[in-house]
């Protein structure tokens, strides 16, 4: 019984995920403290030099920095287990509250970006693969290369600057509109950042699609299908693309996981109050609890996305199901 | 200015390349500036100010971050205030008189002042505020400004009497900073963190963490009522995004330190005003360390540096060469120093006197990301000093690491941007007196300086004080305590619809109360 449980791949995966999260927790805790400075110097800057020892102690007590490191670690961990992610003294709100506000924003941005990336990447990849080494292949490759090589911040600032200075258009200069309060403005504000992120991700999707399609097409069963008189269109979509989807799904799932970690630069440039910006602010202000808990939340979503990607394989690829 | 160093200003790093690219793209790069229209417009309007970070605290006694100071200044009142020229003028105190021996100061408070929660402001609030600021457990950053105050009494509702241990001419100016805000005696830090309750021209309306802080006009303000209905400080983390938000008309006003960013903003219906700042760029020398203990070595460094060249190469020439004291009323003459012009021969002779004719090496800390020009300044200084046989060994640190080392006084030399203050005692007393709480960071003191600073504090006659601080300035330059380089500008970008705002050289936004947008 126990043996079957241990061999149960789902349980094994959950155990691995839990271990990963513990590892992330320890790692982030140590790394944060390895960064010079603490919340006091981050807030006061060089003014911290003027603090008397008693003043410094009062501040350390306020931020809980007077406790030994392992006490800090275990009290944070203990709080986590009760659902208390900590408190941000800067925002004067609980980290849980902040995360519940910022995570959906990033999720929406990631989803939009992936949709755009797929909409650009897969057709482009199929176009390239349809006639290798032709001008249309070269076109697909060049667009893909551009997506890979143009840094997101450059594309973002350029787009924003051109639209604002030439057309006076900049929805991101307004207060951020949550999706359910003002969907129209929200979509306007999300469009450019999603386009920037989607363009960057379209490139690997395009390349994966191209390679996968070329590989599948070289298979015997395609030749057989064609010989049996399957129409070319149906062949392309059902047989070739259907089989090429496995690597594409893997790639897309991975990219989606990364996006949920927060596209820090893009969120920064477009003032999107997502989880990436939350981590960045936390690091700048040395808000330990904020950064630790947010990174853990990001790790958790990444793990979940990976699990879901695995499940998706099973749906697409009967061979994996049979394993 | 509230902070001792401008390191506490917004520290979000600007992407320099992005700024340069948008400069080229937007095609507007005229370097000149036009002062904003200072005619007051009609009442009303909602002003949106673009800022890179939101306030790190709403509690005025602990606020040093630029954004926090700017917001809180409009919410809270102080006993004294500064006018445009940084003269000390009445605030919540209508007048103040020092006794003949200078040991008692009597403040007459303005009557009919209320906090935004409706409670009345009176002498008990002043007594409670000042006593809490003095208490170390409060960890108020301006505590040392009250070091000379030994007792605070409130004989009646509108009178406060301060007893001093020694005359303190700098006290009125020290009371004008937001870290000395007057709070209601019934308020607690915890409550004020989320619900500010002050006597300023605006009241706190709402805050969305990391996104915006909104203030509304205080109809009960004791002074002239503000023209604006509301002011929103909107957080747009990237400076070039603020520029495009201004170009599209979503944001009306913003403040930049980086001349490159300011240039990208100018044009169309946005104008830029340059305001000389009290903050100064300097090469701090730690005279308690090795070769730098020898005044001849420090003078050799002074003589080997062409300050205009540092300004030109590191800051596009946007600024002015400066001596130690930058406030208009006490300004040092930058040519009053042993080497007003670069003089390599003289530098060499100083080195010979110090027995270092073959040169020496100085370890110098530089901040990366604290402010735009730091690394460029360091590199220019390094190349200039190399020609005199002095090697600057640069240690470029992330700004958090830099602050740690700076605060601990753990450096031979430091490329620094320090905040200035209107009163020269407030500016340098804490650095260059042997008991000053930043003396370890300054790395220099002398009995003469101690005596001069005491003298400067004991007189309240502006002329007498100016003469004393000139001597202090000369002493600092003759001993090359630090190498003062230049002051830079801050840039106020505003849309044409914004009227009546007056930028100040301490960076204060107190003139939002006379601003309108239509």
Short mmCIF file of N, CA and C in Angstrom, two decimals, chain B residues 188-323:
data_model
loop_
_atom_site.label_atom_id
_atom_site.label_comp_id
_atom_site.label_asym_id
_atom_site.label_seq_id
_atom_site.Cartn_x
_atom_site.Cartn_y
_atom_site.Cartn_z
N UNK B 188 -1.19 59.01 17.92
CA UNK B 188 -0.09 58.07 18.07
C UNK B 188 0.52 57.81 16.70
N UNK B 189 1.76 57.34 16.72
CA UNK B 189 2.44 57.04 15.46
C UNK B 189 1.64 56.02 14.66
N UNK B 190 1.11 55.03 15.36
CA UNK B 190 0.37 53.96 14.70
C UNK B 190 -0.84 54.51 13.92
N UNK B 191 -1.55 55.43 14.58
CA UNK B 191 -2.74 55.99 13.93
C UNK B 191 -2.34 56.86 12.74
N UNK B 192 -1.28 57.64 12.92
CA UNK B 192 -0.89 58.58 11.88
C UNK B 192 -0.29 57.89 10.66
N UNK B 193 0.19 56.66 10.85
CA UNK B 193 0.74 55.91 9.72
C UNK B 193 -0.28 55.69 8.63
N UNK B 194 -1.54 55.61 9.00
CA UNK B 194 -2.56 55.39 7.98
C UNK B 194 -3.50 56.58 7.82
N UNK B 195 -3.58 57.42 8.85
CA UNK B 195 -4.50 58.55 8.77
C UNK B 195 -3.82 59.82 9.26
N UNK B 196 -3.04 60.47 8.39
CA UNK B 196 -2.35 61.69 8.80
C UNK B 196 -3.34 62.75 9.29
N UNK B 197 -2.94 63.46 10.34
CA UNK B 197 -3.82 64.46 10.94
C UNK B 197 -2.98 65.69 11.25
N UNK B 198 -2.95 66.63 10.31
CA UNK B 198 -2.07 67.77 10.48
C UNK B 198 -2.81 69.09 10.41
N UNK B 199 -2.01 70.18 10.34
CA UNK B 199 -2.59 71.52 10.28
C UNK B 199 -2.25 72.19 8.96
N UNK B 200 -1.83 71.42 7.98
CA UNK B 200 -1.35 71.99 6.72
C UNK B 200 -2.45 72.43 5.78
N UNK B 201 -2.07 72.98 4.62
CA UNK B 201 -3.04 73.50 3.66
C UNK B 201 -3.86 72.42 2.96
N UNK B 202 -3.40 71.17 3.07
CA UNK B 202 -4.16 70.06 2.48
C UNK B 202 -4.43 69.01 3.55
N UNK B 203 -5.47 68.20 3.31
CA UNK B 203 -5.73 67.08 4.20
C UNK B 203 -5.61 65.79 3.43
N UNK B 204 -5.33 64.72 4.17
CA UNK B 204 -5.15 63.42 3.56
C UNK B 204 -6.48 62.87 3.07
N UNK B 205 -6.52 62.41 1.83
CA UNK B 205 -7.76 61.87 1.31
C UNK B 205 -7.68 60.36 1.19
N UNK B 206 -6.74 59.85 0.39
CA UNK B 206 -6.66 58.40 0.23
C UNK B 206 -5.29 57.99 -0.26
N UNK B 207 -5.01 56.71 -0.10
CA UNK B 207 -3.75 56.18 -0.57
C UNK B 207 -3.98 54.77 -1.08
N UNK B 208 -3.46 54.48 -2.27
CA UNK B 208 -3.43 53.12 -2.76
C UNK B 208 -1.96 52.75 -2.78
N UNK B 209 -1.59 51.75 -1.98
CA UNK B 209 -0.17 51.41 -1.82
C UNK B 209 0.49 51.24 -3.18
N UNK B 210 1.67 51.83 -3.33
CA UNK B 210 2.48 51.75 -4.55
C UNK B 210 1.83 52.37 -5.78
N UNK B 211 0.70 53.02 -5.61
CA UNK B 211 0.05 53.61 -6.78
C UNK B 211 -0.21 55.10 -6.66
N UNK B 212 -0.82 55.53 -5.57
CA UNK B 212 -1.08 56.96 -5.49
C UNK B 212 -1.41 57.41 -4.07
N UNK B 213 -1.18 58.70 -3.85
CA UNK B 213 -1.59 59.35 -2.61
C UNK B 213 -2.36 60.60 -3.02
N UNK B 214 -3.56 60.76 -2.49
CA UNK B 214 -4.36 61.91 -2.87
C UNK B 214 -4.65 62.80 -1.66
N UNK B 215 -4.46 64.11 -1.86
CA UNK B 215 -4.74 65.09 -0.82
C UNK B 215 -5.85 66.01 -1.31
N UNK B 216 -6.66 66.51 -0.37
CA UNK B 216 -7.66 67.50 -0.77
C UNK B 216 -7.43 68.79 0.01
N UNK B 217 -7.95 69.84 -0.53
CA UNK B 217 -7.79 71.17 0.08
C UNK B 217 -8.34 71.19 1.50
N UNK B 218 -7.62 71.84 2.40
CA UNK B 218 -8.08 72.00 3.78
C UNK B 218 -8.83 73.33 3.90
N UNK B 219 -10.15 73.25 3.96
CA UNK B 219 -10.96 74.47 4.00
C UNK B 219 -10.76 75.24 5.31
N UNK B 220 -10.23 74.54 6.33
CA UNK B 220 -10.06 75.19 7.64
C UNK B 220 -8.63 75.68 7.84
N UNK B 221 -7.83 75.69 6.78
CA UNK B 221 -6.42 76.08 6.94
C UNK B 221 -6.30 77.51 7.48
N UNK B 222 -5.36 77.73 8.39
CA UNK B 222 -5.23 79.05 9.02
C UNK B 222 -4.72 80.12 8.05
N UNK B 223 -3.95 79.71 7.07
CA UNK B 223 -3.41 80.69 6.12
C UNK B 223 -4.35 80.83 4.95
N UNK B 224 -3.78 81.36 3.85
CA UNK B 224 -4.62 81.50 2.67
C UNK B 224 -5.00 80.13 2.12
N UNK B 225 -6.27 79.96 1.83
CA UNK B 225 -6.74 78.65 1.38
C UNK B 225 -6.09 78.27 0.06
N UNK B 226 -5.76 76.98 -0.08
CA UNK B 226 -5.14 76.50 -1.32
C UNK B 226 -6.11 76.66 -2.48
N UNK B 227 -5.55 76.85 -3.70
CA UNK B 227 -6.42 77.02 -4.87
C UNK B 227 -6.90 75.68 -5.41
N UNK B 228 -6.04 74.70 -5.33
CA UNK B 228 -6.38 73.39 -5.90
C UNK B 228 -7.44 72.68 -5.06
N UNK B 229 -8.32 71.96 -5.73
CA UNK B 229 -9.25 71.11 -4.99
C UNK B 229 -8.54 69.86 -4.47
N UNK B 230 -7.66 69.34 -5.30
CA UNK B 230 -6.94 68.14 -4.87
C UNK B 230 -5.59 68.02 -5.56
N UNK B 231 -4.71 67.27 -4.93
CA UNK B 231 -3.40 66.96 -5.50
C UNK B 231 -3.23 65.46 -5.43
N UNK B 232 -2.91 64.85 -6.57
CA UNK B 232 -2.62 63.42 -6.54
C UNK B 232 -1.15 63.19 -6.86
N UNK B 233 -0.46 62.48 -5.99
CA UNK B 233 0.91 62.05 -6.28
C UNK B 233 0.78 60.66 -6.91
N UNK B 234 0.96 60.59 -8.21
CA UNK B 234 0.75 59.31 -8.90
C UNK B 234 2.09 58.61 -9.13
N UNK B 235 2.16 57.37 -8.67
CA UNK B 235 3.42 56.64 -8.76
C UNK B 235 3.58 56.03 -10.15
N UNK B 236 4.60 56.51 -10.86
CA UNK B 236 4.97 55.94 -12.16
C UNK B 236 6.45 55.66 -12.03
N UNK B 237 6.83 54.40 -11.83
CA UNK B 237 8.18 54.10 -11.36
C UNK B 237 9.29 54.54 -12.31
N UNK B 238 9.03 54.56 -13.60
CA UNK B 238 10.10 54.84 -14.54
C UNK B 238 10.03 56.30 -14.99
N UNK B 239 11.17 57.01 -14.91
CA UNK B 239 11.14 58.44 -15.21
C UNK B 239 10.74 58.73 -16.65
N UNK B 240 11.19 57.89 -17.59
CA UNK B 240 10.81 58.18 -18.98
C UNK B 240 9.32 57.92 -19.20
N UNK B 241 8.74 57.06 -18.37
CA UNK B 241 7.28 56.86 -18.46
C UNK B 241 6.54 58.08 -17.90
N UNK B 242 7.15 58.74 -16.91
CA UNK B 242 6.54 59.98 -16.41
C UNK B 242 6.52 61.01 -17.52
N UNK B 243 7.65 61.06 -18.25
CA UNK B 243 7.73 62.02 -19.35
C UNK B 243 6.62 61.76 -20.36
N UNK B 244 6.42 60.49 -20.72
CA UNK B 244 5.36 60.26 -21.73
C UNK B 244 3.97 60.46 -21.13
N UNK B 245 3.82 60.23 -19.85
CA UNK B 245 2.53 60.52 -19.22
C UNK B 245 2.24 62.03 -19.25
N UNK B 246 3.31 62.84 -19.15
CA UNK B 246 3.13 64.28 -19.25
C UNK B 246 2.80 64.68 -20.68
N UNK B 247 3.47 64.05 -21.63
CA UNK B 247 3.23 64.39 -23.03
C UNK B 247 1.80 64.08 -23.45
N UNK B 248 1.24 63.04 -22.83
CA UNK B 248 -0.13 62.69 -23.20
C UNK B 248 -1.15 63.41 -22.33
N UNK B 249 -0.67 64.27 -21.42
CA UNK B 249 -1.59 65.11 -20.66
C UNK B 249 -2.19 64.45 -19.42
N UNK B 250 -1.75 63.23 -19.08
CA UNK B 250 -2.31 62.57 -17.90
C UNK B 250 -1.70 63.09 -16.60
N UNK B 251 -0.47 63.57 -16.70
CA UNK B 251 0.25 64.06 -15.53
C UNK B 251 0.63 65.51 -15.80
N UNK B 252 0.45 66.39 -14.79
CA UNK B 252 0.69 67.82 -15.03
C UNK B 252 2.07 68.30 -14.60
N UNK B 253 2.67 67.55 -13.69
CA UNK B 253 3.88 68.09 -13.09
C UNK B 253 4.80 66.95 -12.63
N UNK B 254 6.10 67.18 -12.72
CA UNK B 254 7.05 66.18 -12.22
C UNK B 254 8.37 66.86 -11.90
N UNK B 255 9.17 66.21 -11.11
CA UNK B 255 10.46 66.77 -10.70
C UNK B 255 11.57 65.79 -11.04
N UNK B 256 12.60 66.29 -11.73
CA UNK B 256 13.69 65.40 -12.12
C UNK B 256 15.02 65.94 -11.61
N UNK B 257 15.94 65.02 -11.33
CA UNK B 257 17.31 65.41 -10.97
C UNK B 257 18.25 65.28 -12.15
N UNK B 258 17.87 64.40 -13.08
CA UNK B 258 18.76 64.07 -14.16
C UNK B 258 18.51 65.01 -15.34
N UNK B 259 19.55 65.82 -15.72
CA UNK B 259 19.33 66.78 -16.80
C UNK B 259 18.89 66.11 -18.11
N UNK B 260 19.37 64.89 -18.33
CA UNK B 260 19.04 64.18 -19.56
C UNK B 260 17.54 63.90 -19.63
N UNK B 261 16.98 63.47 -18.51
CA UNK B 261 15.55 63.19 -18.46
C UNK B 261 14.76 64.49 -18.63
N UNK B 262 15.23 65.55 -17.97
CA UNK B 262 14.54 66.84 -18.07
C UNK B 262 14.49 67.30 -19.53
N UNK B 263 15.61 67.11 -20.22
CA UNK B 263 15.65 67.51 -21.63
C UNK B 263 14.62 66.76 -22.47
N UNK B 264 14.45 65.47 -22.17
CA UNK B 264 13.49 64.70 -22.96
C UNK B 264 12.07 65.19 -22.73
N UNK B 265 11.82 65.77 -21.55
CA UNK B 265 10.46 66.19 -21.22
C UNK B 265 10.10 67.52 -21.87
N UNK B 266 11.11 68.37 -22.09
CA UNK B 266 10.83 69.72 -22.54
C UNK B 266 10.29 69.75 -23.97
N UNK B 267 9.38 70.69 -24.22
CA UNK B 267 8.84 70.83 -25.57
C UNK B 267 7.34 70.68 -25.53
N UNK B 268 6.70 71.02 -26.64
CA UNK B 268 5.25 70.94 -26.68
C UNK B 268 4.66 71.87 -25.65
N UNK B 269 3.78 71.35 -24.83
CA UNK B 269 3.20 72.21 -23.81
C UNK B 269 3.81 71.98 -22.44
N UNK B 270 5.03 71.44 -22.44
CA UNK B 270 5.70 71.21 -21.16
C UNK B 270 6.93 72.09 -21.06
N UNK B 271 7.03 72.84 -19.98
CA UNK B 271 8.23 73.63 -19.80
C UNK B 271 8.98 73.18 -18.55
N UNK B 272 10.26 73.50 -18.57
CA UNK B 272 11.15 73.05 -17.50
C UNK B 272 11.71 74.27 -16.79
N UNK B 273 11.68 74.25 -15.47
CA UNK B 273 12.35 75.30 -14.71
C UNK B 273 13.52 74.69 -13.95
N UNK B 274 14.69 75.32 -14.06
CA UNK B 274 15.86 74.84 -13.33
C UNK B 274 15.91 75.56 -11.99
N UNK B 275 16.14 74.84 -10.93
CA UNK B 275 16.30 75.48 -9.63
C UNK B 275 17.63 75.01 -9.02
N UNK B 276 18.53 75.94 -8.72
CA UNK B 276 19.78 75.52 -8.08
C UNK B 276 19.47 74.86 -6.74
N UNK B 277 20.17 73.80 -6.43
CA UNK B 277 19.88 73.05 -5.21
C UNK B 277 20.88 73.34 -4.09
N UNK B 278 20.43 73.18 -2.87
CA UNK B 278 21.33 73.33 -1.72
C UNK B 278 22.27 72.14 -1.62
N UNK B 279 21.83 71.00 -2.10
CA UNK B 279 22.67 69.79 -2.05
C UNK B 279 23.93 70.00 -2.88
N UNK B 280 25.02 69.39 -2.44
CA UNK B 280 26.30 69.64 -3.12
C UNK B 280 27.02 68.31 -3.37
N UNK B 281 27.77 68.29 -4.47
CA UNK B 281 28.59 67.13 -4.81
C UNK B 281 29.99 67.37 -4.25
N UNK B 282 30.54 66.37 -3.61
CA UNK B 282 31.86 66.55 -3.01
C UNK B 282 32.65 65.25 -3.05
N UNK B 283 33.97 65.40 -3.00
CA UNK B 283 34.81 64.24 -2.75
C UNK B 283 35.15 64.32 -1.26
N UNK B 284 34.52 63.44 -0.50
CA UNK B 284 34.75 63.47 0.96
C UNK B 284 36.07 62.79 1.26
N UNK B 285 36.93 63.46 2.03
CA UNK B 285 38.20 62.85 2.41
C UNK B 285 38.15 62.52 3.89
N UNK B 286 38.59 61.34 4.25
CA UNK B 286 38.56 60.94 5.64
C UNK B 286 39.93 61.16 6.26
N UNK B 287 40.07 62.31 6.96
CA UNK B 287 41.37 62.72 7.46
C UNK B 287 41.87 61.85 8.63
N UNK B 288 41.07 60.88 9.02
CA UNK B 288 41.56 59.99 10.08
C UNK B 288 42.25 58.76 9.48
N UNK B 289 42.34 58.72 8.15
CA UNK B 289 42.87 57.52 7.50
C UNK B 289 44.22 57.78 6.81
N UNK B 290 45.20 57.00 7.17
CA UNK B 290 46.48 56.91 6.45
C UNK B 290 47.04 58.22 5.93
N UNK B 291 47.37 58.22 4.65
CA UNK B 291 47.99 59.38 4.02
C UNK B 291 47.11 60.62 4.10
N UNK B 292 45.81 60.42 4.15
CA UNK B 292 44.91 61.57 4.14
C UNK B 292 44.96 62.36 5.44
N UNK B 293 45.61 61.82 6.47
CA UNK B 293 45.76 62.56 7.72
C UNK B 293 46.67 63.77 7.50
N UNK B 294 47.49 63.71 6.49
CA UNK B 294 48.41 64.81 6.20
C UNK B 294 47.70 65.88 5.36
N UNK B 295 47.63 67.09 5.91
CA UNK B 295 46.92 68.16 5.21
C UNK B 295 47.53 68.41 3.82
N UNK B 296 48.84 68.18 3.68
CA UNK B 296 49.47 68.41 2.39
C UNK B 296 48.95 67.46 1.31
N UNK B 297 48.66 66.25 1.72
CA UNK B 297 48.10 65.29 0.76
C UNK B 297 46.73 65.77 0.31
N UNK B 298 45.94 66.22 1.29
CA UNK B 298 44.58 66.67 0.94
C UNK B 298 44.64 67.91 0.05
N UNK B 299 45.59 68.81 0.35
CA UNK B 299 45.71 70.01 -0.48
C UNK B 299 46.18 69.66 -1.89
N UNK B 300 47.05 68.65 -1.97
CA UNK B 300 47.51 68.21 -3.30
C UNK B 300 46.32 67.75 -4.13
N UNK B 301 45.40 67.04 -3.47
CA UNK B 301 44.20 66.57 -4.19
C UNK B 301 43.37 67.78 -4.64
N UNK B 302 43.22 68.75 -3.73
CA UNK B 302 42.45 69.94 -4.08
C UNK B 302 43.04 70.63 -5.31
N UNK B 303 44.37 70.72 -5.34
CA UNK B 303 45.00 71.45 -6.43
C UNK B 303 44.97 70.67 -7.75
N UNK B 304 44.79 69.37 -7.66
CA UNK B 304 44.86 68.56 -8.88
C UNK B 304 43.51 68.44 -9.58
N UNK B 305 42.48 69.06 -9.00
CA UNK B 305 41.15 68.89 -9.59
C UNK B 305 40.61 70.17 -10.20
N UNK B 306 40.21 70.06 -11.46
CA UNK B 306 39.50 71.15 -12.11
C UNK B 306 38.00 70.86 -11.94
N UNK B 307 37.36 71.65 -11.07
CA UNK B 307 35.97 71.35 -10.73
C UNK B 307 35.02 71.56 -11.90
N UNK B 308 35.32 72.58 -12.70
CA UNK B 308 34.45 72.82 -13.85
C UNK B 308 34.46 71.61 -14.79
N UNK B 309 35.63 70.99 -14.89
CA UNK B 309 35.72 69.83 -15.77
C UNK B 309 34.87 68.68 -15.24
N UNK B 310 34.86 68.49 -13.91
CA UNK B 310 34.02 67.44 -13.33
C UNK B 310 32.56 67.73 -13.66
N UNK B 311 32.19 68.98 -13.47
CA UNK B 311 30.80 69.40 -13.74
C UNK B 311 30.45 69.18 -15.22
N UNK B 312 31.37 69.58 -16.10
CA UNK B 312 31.09 69.49 -17.53
C UNK B 312 30.98 68.04 -17.99
N UNK B 313 31.91 67.21 -17.54
CA UNK B 313 31.92 65.84 -18.05
C UNK B 313 30.88 64.96 -17.37
N UNK B 314 30.63 65.20 -16.09
CA UNK B 314 29.73 64.28 -15.38
C UNK B 314 28.28 64.74 -15.42
N UNK B 315 28.06 66.04 -15.49
CA UNK B 315 26.68 66.54 -15.37
C UNK B 315 26.30 67.47 -16.51
N UNK B 316 26.92 67.28 -17.67
CA UNK B 316 26.62 68.09 -18.86
C UNK B 316 26.75 69.59 -18.59
N UNK B 317 27.57 69.96 -17.60
CA UNK B 317 27.75 71.37 -17.27
C UNK B 317 26.56 72.00 -16.58
N UNK B 318 25.57 71.16 -16.21
CA UNK B 318 24.35 71.68 -15.60
C UNK B 318 24.55 71.86 -14.10
N UNK B 319 25.04 73.01 -13.70
CA UNK B 319 25.25 73.27 -12.28
C UNK B 319 26.25 74.39 -12.09
N UNK B 320 26.71 74.56 -10.86
CA UNK B 320 27.67 75.61 -10.55
C UNK B 320 28.73 75.07 -9.61
N UNK B 321 29.99 75.49 -9.88
CA UNK B 321 31.07 75.13 -8.96
C UNK B 321 30.78 75.77 -7.61
N UNK B 322 31.02 75.04 -6.54
CA UNK B 322 30.60 75.55 -5.24
C UNK B 322 31.68 75.42 -4.16
N UNK B 323 31.55 76.26 -3.13
CA UNK B 323 32.32 76.09 -1.91
C UNK B 323 31.44 75.36 -0.91
#
